[in-house]
Structures are given as C-alpha cells and as structure tokens.
Coordinates of C-alpha atoms in Angstrom, one line a residue:
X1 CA 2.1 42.2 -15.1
X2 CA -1.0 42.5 -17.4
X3 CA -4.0 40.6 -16.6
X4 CA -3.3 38.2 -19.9
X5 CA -0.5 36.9 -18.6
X6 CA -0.9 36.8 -15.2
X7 CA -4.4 34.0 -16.9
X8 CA -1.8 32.4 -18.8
X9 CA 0.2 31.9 -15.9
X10 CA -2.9 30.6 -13.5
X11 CA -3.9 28.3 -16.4
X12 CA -0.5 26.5 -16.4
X13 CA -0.2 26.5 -12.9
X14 CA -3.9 24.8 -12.6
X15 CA -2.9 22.4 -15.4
X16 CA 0.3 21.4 -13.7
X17 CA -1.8 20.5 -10.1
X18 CA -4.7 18.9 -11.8
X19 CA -1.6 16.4 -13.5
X20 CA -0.1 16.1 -10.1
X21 CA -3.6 15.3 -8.9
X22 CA -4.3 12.9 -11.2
X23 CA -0.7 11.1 -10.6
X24 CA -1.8 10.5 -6.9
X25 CA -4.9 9.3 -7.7
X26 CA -3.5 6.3 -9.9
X27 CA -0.9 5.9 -6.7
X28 CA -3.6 5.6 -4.4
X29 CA -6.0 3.3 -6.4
X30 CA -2.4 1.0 -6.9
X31 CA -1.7 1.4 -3.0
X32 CA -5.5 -0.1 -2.3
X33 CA -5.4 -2.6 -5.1
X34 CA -1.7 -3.7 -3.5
X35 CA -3.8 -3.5 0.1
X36 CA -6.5 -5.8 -1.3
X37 CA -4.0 -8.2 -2.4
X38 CA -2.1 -8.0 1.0
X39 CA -5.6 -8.1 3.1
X40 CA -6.1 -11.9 1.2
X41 CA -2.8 -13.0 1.3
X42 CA -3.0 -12.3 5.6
X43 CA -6.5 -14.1 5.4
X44 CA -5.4 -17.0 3.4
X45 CA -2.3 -17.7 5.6
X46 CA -4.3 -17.4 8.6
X47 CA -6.5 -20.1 7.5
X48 CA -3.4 -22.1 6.2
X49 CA -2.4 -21.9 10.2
X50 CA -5.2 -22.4 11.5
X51 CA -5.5 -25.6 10.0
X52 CA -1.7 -27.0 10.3
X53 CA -2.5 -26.0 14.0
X54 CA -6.0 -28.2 14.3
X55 CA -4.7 -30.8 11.8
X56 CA -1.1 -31.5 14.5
X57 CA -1.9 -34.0 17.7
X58 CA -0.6 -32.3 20.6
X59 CA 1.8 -28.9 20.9
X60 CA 4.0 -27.9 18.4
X61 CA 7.0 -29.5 18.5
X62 CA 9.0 -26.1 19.1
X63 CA 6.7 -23.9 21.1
X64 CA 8.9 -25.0 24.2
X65 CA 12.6 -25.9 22.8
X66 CA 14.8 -22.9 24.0
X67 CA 16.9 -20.8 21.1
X68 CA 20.2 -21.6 20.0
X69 CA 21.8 -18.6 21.7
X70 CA 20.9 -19.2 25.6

C-alpha cells in the first residue's frame, strides 16, 4: 500500500474517532447536567420531608400499621 494512501486512510480513521469523541463528550456534559438536576430534585425532597416530618405531632400515622399481606 503506498504511503499516500495508507495518510489518506489514517486521516479518515482520526477524523471518524475525534467525531466519536466529540459525540461522548456532548453525552457526558447531558449525563452531569441530568445529575445536577437529579442532585436538587433529592435535596429539595429531602427538605420537603424533613419538614412534613417536624411540621406532624407525634409518629407517623403508618410507621407501625402492619401491610396488607400478613
């Protein structure tokens, strides 16, 4: 194989990983951004739990009551 196409081949293969390269990045930066969102939503329903827990009386009215199937 002469050394012209054997360059012409390298080039495409090179082009080919840096598009594959550059498809994973913009699936990584949409896997954090999904992350971020998922990291708030967990933080913000803590809180929401926390509260309903400090806002009720005494124990929560089904932290004792058996389930259905015993």
């Amino acid at each position: 194989m002469p050394d012209h196409d054997r360059l012409i081949e390298i080039e495409i293969k090179l082009t080919q990983q840096e598009d594959l390269v550059h498809e994973l990045n913009r699936q990584v930066y949409a896997q954090q951004r999904q992350i971020a969102e998922l990291r708030a939503l967990c933080t913000s329903l803590a809180k929401r739990l926390g509260q309903m827990a400090a806002d009720s009386d005494g124990p929560e009215p089904y932290a004792e009551e058996r389930p259905p199937h015993y």
